[in-house]
Coordinates of C-alpha atoms in Angstrom, one line a residue:
M1 CA -35.1 -24.1 -19.6
S2 CA -33.6 -21.3 -17.8
Q3 CA -31.1 -18.4 -19.0
S4 CA -29.2 -16.7 -17.7
V5 CA -25.7 -14.7 -18.2
V6 CA -22.3 -14.9 -16.2
W7 CA -20.3 -11.4 -16.4
F8 CA -17.0 -11.7 -15.7
K9 CA -15.5 -9.2 -14.5
K10 CA -12.0 -9.4 -12.3
D11 CA -12.6 -12.6 -12.0
L12 CA -11.2 -14.0 -14.8
R13 CA -11.1 -17.8 -14.6
V14 CA -13.5 -21.1 -14.0
H15 CA -11.7 -23.2 -11.5
D16 CA -13.0 -22.2 -7.8
H17 CA -16.0 -19.4 -9.3
A18 CA -19.0 -19.1 -7.3
A19 CA -21.0 -16.8 -9.7
L20 CA -20.0 -20.2 -12.9
T21 CA -20.8 -22.4 -11.1
A22 CA -24.2 -21.8 -9.6
A23 CA -24.9 -20.4 -12.6
V24 CA -24.3 -23.2 -14.5
K25 CA -26.3 -25.8 -12.4
R26 CA -28.9 -23.7 -13.4
G27 CA -29.8 -24.1 -17.6
R28 CA -27.8 -22.6 -20.1
V29 CA -25.7 -19.8 -20.5
C30 CA -24.5 -16.8 -21.5
C31 CA -20.4 -16.3 -20.7
L32 CA -19.7 -12.7 -21.7
Y33 CA -17.5 -10.2 -20.4
I34 CA -17.9 -6.1 -21.3
I35 CA -14.7 -3.8 -22.3
E36 CA -16.7 -0.6 -20.7
P37 CA -15.5 2.6 -22.7
S38 CA -15.7 5.0 -20.4
L39 CA -14.2 2.3 -17.4
W40 CA -10.5 2.4 -19.6
R41 CA -10.2 6.2 -19.6
S42 CA -10.5 6.4 -16.3
P43 CA -7.8 8.5 -14.7
D44 CA -6.5 5.6 -12.5
A45 CA -6.8 3.3 -16.0
S46 CA -3.3 2.6 -18.2
T47 CA -2.7 0.2 -20.6
Q48 CA -0.8 -2.4 -18.9
H49 CA -4.1 -2.8 -17.3
Y50 CA -5.8 -3.3 -20.7
E51 CA -3.3 -5.8 -22.3
F52 CA -2.6 -7.8 -19.2
T53 CA -7.0 -7.7 -19.1
I54 CA -6.7 -9.3 -23.1
E55 CA -4.0 -12.0 -22.0
S56 CA -6.1 -13.2 -19.5
L57 CA -8.6 -13.3 -21.0
R58 CA -7.3 -15.6 -23.8
D59 CA -6.1 -17.8 -21.0
L60 CA -10.8 -18.2 -20.1
Y61 CA -11.9 -18.3 -23.6
V62 CA -9.5 -21.3 -24.5
A63 CA -10.9 -23.6 -20.6
I64 CA -14.5 -22.1 -21.3
K65 CA -14.3 -23.3 -24.8
R66 CA -13.0 -26.8 -23.4
L67 CA -16.0 -27.7 -21.1
G68 CA -18.0 -26.8 -24.2
G69 CA -19.0 -22.8 -23.4
Q70 CA -18.1 -20.1 -25.7
L71 CA -16.8 -16.2 -23.8
H72 CA -18.0 -13.4 -25.6
V73 CA -16.1 -10.6 -25.5
V74 CA -18.6 -7.5 -26.6
T75 CA -17.3 -3.4 -26.7
G76 CA -20.1 -0.9 -24.6
E77 CA -21.2 -0.1 -21.3
A78 CA -22.2 -3.2 -19.1
L79 CA -26.2 -1.3 -19.1
D80 CA -26.3 -0.9 -22.7
V81 CA -24.8 -4.2 -23.9
L82 CA -27.1 -5.9 -20.6
Q83 CA -30.2 -3.8 -21.8
R84 CA -29.4 -5.2 -25.8
L85 CA -28.6 -8.7 -25.0
H86 CA -32.2 -9.1 -22.5
A87 CA -34.0 -7.4 -25.9
L88 CA -33.3 -10.1 -27.7
M89 CA -32.4 -13.3 -25.6
P90 CA -34.1 -12.4 -22.6
F91 CA -32.5 -14.1 -19.3
D92 CA -33.5 -14.1 -16.1
A93 CA -30.5 -14.2 -13.8
L94 CA -27.4 -12.3 -14.4
Y95 CA -24.1 -13.8 -12.3
S96 CA -21.6 -11.6 -11.6
H97 CA -18.9 -11.9 -8.5
Q98 CA -19.0 -9.3 -6.1
E99 CA -17.4 -6.2 -6.9
T100 CA -14.6 -4.0 -5.1
G101 CA -14.1 -1.2 -7.7
N102 CA -13.0 2.4 -8.6
A103 CA -15.7 4.9 -8.5
P104 CA -16.6 4.5 -12.1
S105 CA -17.4 0.9 -11.4
Y106 CA -19.6 1.3 -8.2
T107 CA -21.8 4.0 -10.5
R108 CA -22.2 1.8 -13.1
D109 CA -23.1 -1.5 -10.7
I110 CA -25.9 1.0 -9.1
A111 CA -27.4 1.7 -12.5
V112 CA -27.3 -2.3 -14.2
G113 CA -28.7 -3.0 -9.8
N114 CA -31.5 -0.6 -10.6
W115 CA -32.3 -2.0 -14.0
C116 CA -32.4 -5.4 -12.8
R117 CA -34.8 -5.0 -10.6
Q118 CA -37.6 -3.7 -12.6
Q119 CA -36.5 -6.1 -15.8
G120 CA -37.2 -8.8 -12.4
I121 CA -34.3 -10.3 -13.1
R122 CA -32.2 -11.9 -10.1
W123 CA -28.7 -10.2 -10.5
H124 CA -26.4 -13.2 -7.7
E125 CA -23.7 -11.8 -6.4
P126 CA -21.4 -14.4 -4.4
I127 CA -18.5 -13.1 -2.8
Q128 CA -15.2 -13.6 -4.9
F129 CA -13.7 -13.1 -1.9
G130 CA -12.7 -12.3 2.4
V131 CA -15.2 -8.6 1.3
V132 CA -18.0 -8.6 2.9
R133 CA -21.1 -6.5 1.5
R134 CA -23.2 -4.2 3.3
L135 CA -20.8 -5.1 6.8
H136 CA -23.0 -3.5 9.5
N137 CA -20.5 -4.5 12.6
R138 CA -16.4 -4.3 11.7
N139 CA -16.2 -7.2 14.3
L140 CA -18.2 -9.7 12.3
W141 CA -15.9 -9.3 10.0
Q142 CA -12.2 -11.8 10.9
A143 CA -15.1 -14.3 11.5
A144 CA -15.8 -14.3 7.6
W145 CA -12.9 -14.2 6.3
E146 CA -11.8 -17.1 7.9
E147 CA -15.1 -19.1 7.3
H148 CA -14.6 -18.3 3.4
M149 CA -10.9 -19.8 3.6
Q150 CA -12.3 -22.5 5.4
Q151 CA -14.2 -23.6 2.8
D152 CA -13.5 -26.0 0.3
C153 CA -12.9 -24.4 -3.2
L154 CA -15.0 -25.0 -6.3
P155 CA -14.3 -27.1 -9.4
A156 CA -14.6 -26.6 -13.2
P157 CA -17.5 -26.9 -13.8
A158 CA -17.9 -30.3 -16.2
R159 CA -19.3 -28.7 -18.7
I160 CA -21.4 -25.1 -19.8
D161 CA -24.2 -25.7 -22.1
A162 CA -23.4 -22.5 -24.1
L163 CA -25.8 -19.9 -25.1
P164 CA -24.3 -18.3 -28.4
L165 CA -24.8 -14.6 -28.8
P166 CA -27.4 -13.5 -30.8
W167 CA -25.5 -11.5 -32.5
T168 CA -21.6 -10.9 -34.0
E169 CA -19.2 -8.7 -32.4
P170 CA -15.8 -6.7 -33.5
R171 CA -12.7 -8.5 -32.2
P172 CA -11.9 -5.9 -29.4
P173 CA -10.5 -2.6 -30.2
S174 CA -6.8 -2.2 -29.3
A175 CA -6.2 0.3 -26.0
A176 CA -5.4 3.3 -28.7
Q177 CA -8.2 3.1 -30.3
L178 CA -10.9 2.9 -27.1
C179 CA -8.3 5.9 -26.0
I180 CA -6.8 4.3 -23.2
D181 CA -3.6 6.0 -21.5
P182 CA -0.3 5.0 -23.1
L183 CA 1.3 2.8 -20.2
N184 CA 2.6 -0.2 -20.6
P185 CA 6.4 -0.7 -19.6
P186 CA 8.4 -2.4 -21.9
R187 CA 8.7 -5.7 -18.9
R188 CA 5.2 -6.6 -17.3
Q189 CA 3.9 -9.0 -16.0
K190 CA 1.5 -11.2 -18.5
G191 CA -1.7 -12.0 -18.6
G192 CA -3.2 -15.0 -17.4
R193 CA -3.7 -18.3 -15.6
Q194 CA -1.7 -20.2 -17.2
I195 CA 1.7 -17.5 -16.4
G196 CA -0.2 -17.4 -12.6
L197 CA 0.1 -20.4 -11.5
E198 CA 3.4 -21.1 -12.6
I199 CA 4.6 -18.1 -10.8
L200 CA 2.7 -19.2 -7.4
N201 CA 4.0 -22.9 -7.6
D202 CA 7.4 -20.9 -8.3
F203 CA 7.6 -19.3 -5.4
L204 CA 5.4 -22.2 -2.7
E205 CA 8.1 -24.3 -4.3
V206 CA 11.3 -22.7 -4.1
R207 CA 11.0 -18.7 -3.8
S208 CA 8.5 -18.8 -0.2
E209 CA 12.8 -19.5 1.3
Q210 CA 13.7 -15.7 0.6
Y211 CA 10.0 -14.5 1.3
R212 CA 10.6 -13.0 5.6
G213 CA 14.1 -11.0 5.0
G214 CA 13.8 -11.1 1.3
I215 CA 10.9 -8.2 0.5
S216 CA 11.7 -5.7 2.1
S217 CA 15.6 -4.1 -1.1
P218 CA 14.4 -3.8 -4.3
L219 CA 17.4 -5.7 -4.3
S220 CA 15.6 -9.1 -3.3
A221 CA 11.9 -8.1 -3.7
P222 CA 11.6 -8.7 -7.6
T223 CA 12.1 -13.2 -6.9
A224 CA 11.6 -13.2 -2.9
C225 CA 8.1 -11.1 -3.4
S226 CA 5.1 -14.5 -4.9
R227 CA 4.3 -11.7 -7.6
I228 CA 1.2 -12.7 -7.7
S229 CA -1.4 -10.3 -7.2
P230 CA -2.2 -9.1 -10.4
Y231 CA -3.7 -12.5 -10.6
F232 CA -5.6 -11.6 -7.4
T233 CA -6.3 -7.9 -8.9
Y234 CA -8.2 -9.2 -12.3
G235 CA -9.3 -12.2 -11.0
C236 CA -6.9 -14.4 -13.0
L237 CA -5.9 -17.2 -9.5
S238 CA -8.5 -17.2 -6.8
M239 CA -7.2 -16.7 -2.6
R240 CA -8.9 -19.2 -1.3
E241 CA -6.7 -21.9 -3.7
V242 CA -3.6 -19.9 -3.2
V243 CA -4.6 -19.8 0.6
H244 CA -4.9 -23.8 0.7
A245 CA -2.2 -24.7 -1.6
M246 CA 0.1 -22.7 0.3
V247 CA -1.8 -24.7 3.4
E248 CA -1.0 -28.1 1.3
V249 CA 3.0 -27.5 1.2
M250 CA 3.0 -26.5 5.0
D251 CA 1.7 -29.6 5.8
R252 CA 4.1 -31.6 3.9
E253 CA 7.0 -29.2 5.6
S254 CA 8.2 -31.4 8.5
S255 CA 9.2 -28.1 11.3
R256 CA 6.8 -25.3 11.7
E257 CA 10.0 -23.3 11.8
S258 CA 11.8 -23.9 9.0
R259 CA 12.5 -20.7 6.7
K260 CA 9.1 -21.9 4.4
S261 CA 7.3 -22.6 6.9
K262 CA 8.4 -18.8 8.0
G263 CA 7.9 -17.5 4.6
L264 CA 4.2 -19.0 3.9
R265 CA 3.0 -18.5 7.8
A266 CA 4.0 -13.7 6.6
L267 CA 2.3 -14.4 2.5
M268 CA -0.9 -15.6 4.5
S269 CA -0.7 -12.8 7.7
R270 CA -0.8 -9.8 3.6
L271 CA -3.5 -11.6 2.3
Y272 CA -5.3 -11.3 6.0
W273 CA -4.4 -7.9 5.2
H274 CA -5.6 -7.3 1.5
C275 CA -9.2 -8.0 2.7
H276 CA -9.2 -6.3 5.7
F277 CA -8.4 -3.5 3.6
I278 CA -10.2 -3.6 0.5
Q279 CA -12.9 -4.1 3.5
K280 CA -12.9 -0.9 4.3
L281 CA -13.5 0.9 0.3
E282 CA -16.5 -1.9 0.6
S283 CA -17.9 -0.2 3.3
E284 CA -16.7 3.6 3.1
P285 CA -16.9 4.3 -1.0
E286 CA -15.6 7.8 -0.5
L287 CA -12.5 7.4 0.9
E288 CA -10.9 7.5 -2.9
Y289 CA -11.5 10.3 -2.8
Q290 CA -12.0 12.6 0.0
N291 CA -10.4 12.5 3.4
V292 CA -11.0 9.8 5.7
H293 CA -11.0 11.8 8.3
R294 CA -13.3 15.2 7.5
G295 CA -11.0 17.0 10.0
Y296 CA -7.6 16.4 7.7
D297 CA -9.6 18.9 4.0
G298 CA -7.7 21.8 2.9
L299 CA -4.4 20.4 4.7
R300 CA -2.7 20.3 0.8
E301 CA -5.7 20.8 -2.0
E302 CA -4.7 24.1 -2.2
D303 CA -0.4 23.9 -2.0
W304 CA -0.5 21.4 -5.7
N305 CA 2.3 22.0 -6.9
E306 CA 3.3 20.6 -10.6
A307 CA 6.6 22.0 -10.9
N308 CA 7.5 19.1 -8.0
F309 CA 5.1 16.3 -9.5
A310 CA 6.6 16.8 -13.2
A311 CA 9.7 15.6 -11.2
L312 CA 8.8 13.4 -9.2
S313 CA 7.2 10.8 -12.0
E314 CA 9.4 12.0 -14.4
G315 CA 12.2 10.1 -11.9
R316 CA 14.1 13.4 -11.3
T317 CA 13.9 14.5 -7.8
G318 CA 17.8 14.1 -6.6
W319 CA 17.2 11.9 -4.4
P320 CA 18.4 8.6 -5.9
L321 CA 16.4 6.0 -4.7
V322 CA 13.5 7.5 -5.4
D323 CA 14.7 8.0 -8.8
A324 CA 15.7 5.0 -9.8
C325 CA 12.8 3.9 -7.9
V326 CA 10.3 5.3 -10.3
L327 CA 12.7 4.5 -13.3
M328 CA 11.7 0.5 -12.4
L329 CA 8.4 1.1 -12.2
K330 CA 8.7 2.6 -15.4
D331 CA 10.6 -0.1 -16.5
T332 CA 8.8 -3.3 -14.8
G333 CA 4.9 -1.9 -13.7
W334 CA 5.9 -3.2 -10.8
I335 CA 8.4 -1.9 -7.2
N336 CA 8.0 -3.7 -3.3
F337 CA 5.9 -2.5 -0.6
R338 CA 8.5 -0.6 1.1
M339 CA 9.8 1.2 -2.0
R340 CA 5.8 2.3 -2.3
A341 CA 5.4 3.3 0.5
M342 CA 9.2 5.3 0.1
I343 CA 7.4 7.1 -3.1
V344 CA 3.9 8.0 -1.9
S345 CA 6.3 9.2 2.2
T346 CA 8.5 11.2 -0.1
A347 CA 5.2 12.8 -2.3
A348 CA 3.4 13.7 0.5
Y349 CA 5.7 15.0 3.1
P350 CA 8.8 16.5 1.5
L351 CA 7.3 16.9 -1.5
W352 CA 3.9 18.5 -0.3
L353 CA 1.5 17.3 -2.7
H354 CA -2.0 15.6 -1.9
W355 CA -2.5 11.7 -2.0
R356 CA -5.3 11.8 -5.0
G357 CA -3.1 12.7 -7.8
V358 CA -0.3 11.2 -6.3
G359 CA -2.3 8.1 -6.4
Q360 CA -3.4 8.8 -9.8
W361 CA -0.6 8.5 -11.3
L362 CA 1.1 5.1 -9.2
A363 CA -2.6 3.4 -9.9
R364 CA -1.7 3.6 -13.6
H365 CA 1.9 2.6 -12.8
F366 CA 0.3 0.1 -10.6
L367 CA 0.1 -3.1 -13.3
D368 CA -1.5 -5.1 -10.1
Y369 CA -4.0 -2.1 -8.7
E370 CA -6.0 -3.2 -6.6
P371 CA -8.4 0.0 -5.9
G372 CA -9.9 -0.7 -1.8
I373 CA -6.0 -1.1 -1.5
H374 CA -4.4 1.2 -3.4
W375 CA -6.9 4.1 -1.7
S376 CA -6.7 3.4 1.8
Q377 CA -2.2 3.3 1.3
M378 CA -2.3 6.5 -0.6
Q379 CA -4.2 7.8 2.6
M380 CA -2.5 6.5 5.7
Q381 CA 0.8 6.4 4.1
A382 CA -0.4 10.5 3.5
G383 CA -1.6 10.5 7.5
T384 CA -5.2 11.3 6.4
T385 CA -7.1 8.6 7.6
G386 CA -6.5 10.0 11.6
I387 CA -6.1 6.2 12.6
N388 CA -2.5 5.9 12.0
I389 CA 0.6 6.8 13.4
P390 CA 2.5 8.6 10.2
R391 CA 5.0 6.6 8.7
I392 CA 7.6 9.3 7.4
Y393 CA 10.6 7.5 5.3
N394 CA 14.1 9.5 4.6
P395 CA 14.7 8.5 0.8
I396 CA 18.9 8.8 1.7
K397 CA 17.6 6.7 4.7
Q398 CA 16.2 4.2 3.3
A399 CA 19.3 4.2 0.0
R400 CA 22.2 3.2 2.9
D401 CA 19.3 0.1 4.5
H402 CA 18.2 -1.7 1.8
D403 CA 20.9 -0.3 -1.3
P404 CA 24.2 -0.1 0.9
N405 CA 26.8 -1.1 -1.8
G406 CA 24.6 1.2 -4.3
V407 CA 23.7 -2.4 -6.4
F408 CA 20.0 -0.5 -7.4
V409 CA 20.4 3.2 -7.9
R410 CA 23.8 2.5 -10.2
R411 CA 21.1 -0.4 -12.1
W412 CA 18.9 2.5 -12.6
I413 CA 20.7 5.2 -13.1
P414 CA 24.5 4.1 -14.9
A415 CA 25.3 8.2 -14.2
L416 CA 26.1 7.2 -11.4
K417 CA 27.6 4.5 -12.1
K418 CA 31.7 5.7 -11.4
V419 CA 29.9 7.4 -8.4
P420 CA 31.6 6.6 -4.8
D421 CA 29.7 4.9 -2.5
T422 CA 30.6 8.5 -0.3
W423 CA 28.7 10.4 -2.1
L424 CA 26.4 8.0 -4.0
F425 CA 22.6 9.1 -2.2
E426 CA 23.5 12.5 -2.2
P427 CA 25.5 13.2 -5.4
W428 CA 24.6 16.7 -4.8
H429 CA 27.5 17.8 -2.6
L430 CA 29.8 16.8 -5.2
T431 CA 32.2 19.8 -6.9
P432 CA 32.6 19.7 -11.2
E433 CA 35.2 19.1 -10.8
M434 CA 34.3 15.1 -8.9
Q435 CA 31.6 14.8 -11.2
Q436 CA 33.7 15.0 -14.1
Q437 CA 36.2 12.7 -12.6
F438 CA 33.4 10.1 -11.9
G439 CA 32.3 10.4 -14.8
I440 CA 29.2 12.5 -14.7
H441 CA 29.1 14.9 -17.8
A442 CA 26.8 18.5 -19.0
D443 CA 25.4 16.3 -20.9
N444 CA 24.3 13.6 -18.1
R445 CA 23.9 16.1 -14.5
L446 CA 22.1 14.4 -12.1
P447 CA 19.2 16.4 -10.9
V448 CA 19.7 18.4 -7.1
P449 CA 17.1 17.5 -4.9
V450 CA 13.6 20.2 -6.1
V451 CA 13.8 20.7 -2.1
D452 CA 15.6 20.7 0.9
L453 CA 14.8 17.4 2.4
E454 CA 15.1 18.1 6.0
A455 CA 14.1 21.5 6.3
A456 CA 10.9 20.6 3.4
T457 CA 10.0 16.9 6.5
R458 CA 10.6 19.6 8.8
E459 CA 8.1 21.9 8.2
S460 CA 5.1 19.0 7.1
K461 CA 5.5 17.7 9.9
R462 CA 4.6 21.1 12.2
R463 CA 2.2 22.0 9.7
L464 CA 0.4 17.8 10.0
Y465 CA 1.0 17.2 13.9
D466 CA -0.6 20.8 14.2
R467 CA -3.8 19.2 12.3
R468 CA -3.6 16.1 14.6
S469 CA -3.8 18.1 18.4
D470 CA -6.6 19.8 17.0
A471 CA -9.6 18.9 19.4
D472 CA -12.1 18.5 16.7
V473 CA -9.4 16.3 14.9
K474 CA -9.2 13.9 18.3
A475 CA -13.1 13.7 18.5
G476 CA -13.3 12.3 15.1
K477 CA -11.4 9.3 16.0
K478 CA -13.4 7.5 18.3
A479 CA -15.6 6.4 15.2
I480 CA -13.3 6.1 12.4
V481 CA -11.7 3.1 14.3
E482 CA -14.8 1.4 15.0
K483 CA -15.6 1.9 11.6
H484 CA -12.3 0.6 10.0
A485 CA -9.9 0.3 12.4
S486 CA -7.8 -4.0 12.9
R487 CA -10.0 -6.0 15.3
R488 CA -7.5 -8.9 15.2
R489 CA -8.0 -11.9 18.1
S490 CA -7.1 -15.5 17.4
S491 CA -10.8 -17.0 17.3
Q492 CA -9.8 -20.4 16.7
P493 CA -8.2 -23.4 18.2
A494 CA -3.8 -24.2 17.2
S495 CA -5.0 -27.4 14.9
R496 CA -8.2 -25.5 13.0
R497 CA -5.2 -21.9 12.6
R498 CA -3.7 -22.8 9.7
F499 CA -6.9 -21.0 7.5
N500 CA -6.3 -18.1 9.9
S501 CA -5.4 -14.4 10.2
P502 CA -2.7 -15.0 11.7
T503 CA -1.9 -14.0 15.5
Q504 CA 1.3 -12.1 14.8
T505 CA 0.7 -10.0 12.0
P506 CA 2.6 -7.1 10.1
P507 CA 1.3 -3.1 11.0
P508 CA -1.1 -2.2 9.0
T509 CA 0.8 0.8 8.0
Q510 CA 3.3 -1.7 6.3
H511 CA 1.9 -2.0 2.4
A512 CA -0.7 -4.5 1.5
L513 CA 1.0 -5.5 -1.3
D514 CA 4.1 -6.6 -0.1
F515 CA 3.0 -10.2 -1.4
S516 CA 3.1 -10.2 -4.6

C-alpha cells in the first residue's frame, strides 16, 4: 500500500484542504508539521506568530485525531526531518499546499524539491488560494482566481488511515528555547480554526453592516473590520470557504443595497486584492529585499537614521496619532489598514527610512503578517515600485479626519487626556505653563516631533520626484506594468459574477489587509 506524507505549512485545517484530500484517497498518510528553527529566527518572525501557530496546531491535532489520524509535530530543519523520515519509513509521495512565503521558506522549498527529484518522490503542491505558480502571463491571472473561487469546497476526509512517526518526538520547544524575537502582544487574537470560525460568523451575521464606512478610523475599525486576516495567514480558514460563506449570506439578503450586502461585496473585493498582491511575490520573490524598480536603488539605503527609527518603533515620534497607533500595535498585534499605511508613509517620507528595515519591524508586530502582501505594500507606500502614485499621509490631517474628538489618541496616550482638542494633535505648541495646566509634568513630558513635518516631507517629495522624472526610471516602468499591474475587467455574465473579482475594486494603493 502506498505511503504518503502530508506536510502542513500555513494551512492548519482539514476542511477544504486539497493536499490532505488527495493523500487520503491514495492510501496511508503521515500528517506532519515541522517547527523549523532557522525560519523562526528570521527577522520577520516573533513569538506572537509562534504562539498563534501552536494554538492553531492544537485545533488541528484534535481535528485530525477525530478522523482517525495523528498529527506529528517535529522540530528540525525541513529537509533534515524529511530525509530522516524517508530513511526510516520510505514514502513515495509528499503533499503540501503551495506556499508563497518569505525568502528562507522559498530557499527551503527549492532544496526540498531538489531532494524529492533525487529520491524519486512525487511532491504534489495544489494551490492554496488564488495564486498561480509559474504564471507566464499576468493577463491570465484574474480568470484563474475566479475559477478557483467558483469550485466547490472540499469536505474534510471521512477518515485518515494514519502512519505513525517512526521515532518519539518531545513536546514542541518554547519560543524562548528557539530564540524567537520575544514580542507577544498581551491582547492579540488567539489561534485556531474554531476561534476563526466564530469571528467569521460574527462578522457575516452582525458586524458586516459596519464594514463600509467603518474600516478607516482606528476607533471603529476593530469591530467593523472582519478580523479574519490571521486565520488566512495561517490557513485556519480557506479563502474559498469564506467566499462561499459570504455568497450564501448575500443570497439570503432581500436587497443588494442593504448595508450587509454592500459590506460583504466590499470585503469580497479585498479578498481579490489579497491574492493579487501575493501573486506579485510569487512571480518575483526578490521584491522582499530589493526595489521592484531598480531605478530607485540608492534612494534611501544610505540614509538610514537610527534615531528616527527608534522614535518610530518606540512610539515617540511626537505625532500623537502615529504614536498611539504604534502603542496599539504593541498591545494587540493589529491596527487597521489606513493606520498601517500612515505609519509606513511617515517612516518613508518625513523620517526618510528605507522600507526594508521598517518592514521587518512591522512584520514582527503584525500578527497577520503575510509576506506577499506586506512587502508589496511596503514598497508601494515607499514609492519604489515605479508604477504607483505615492500616497503621502499627513499624520496631523489623518488624526483630524479619523479621530476628530481625540478619543483614540487619548486612550493610548493618557498624558494627553486633559489637553483640549485645539492642541491635541500638535501638543508641542503648548507653552510650559499650558502643559502644567493640562497635567503634563516633567515626568511625562511629551516628545517633540523628531523632524519638522512640513520641511521634511517637502524635501522627501523633492528627492522622490527627482528620481521619478529621470528618463531611465521612466523607461523602466513598462516591464513592471506588464509583470505586476492589475488587469481589472468583468469577464463573466452577471448571474455568475457573485464569485468574481468585483468590477469596482478599491484602489491598489490601499493596504490589502484592510479586510482584517
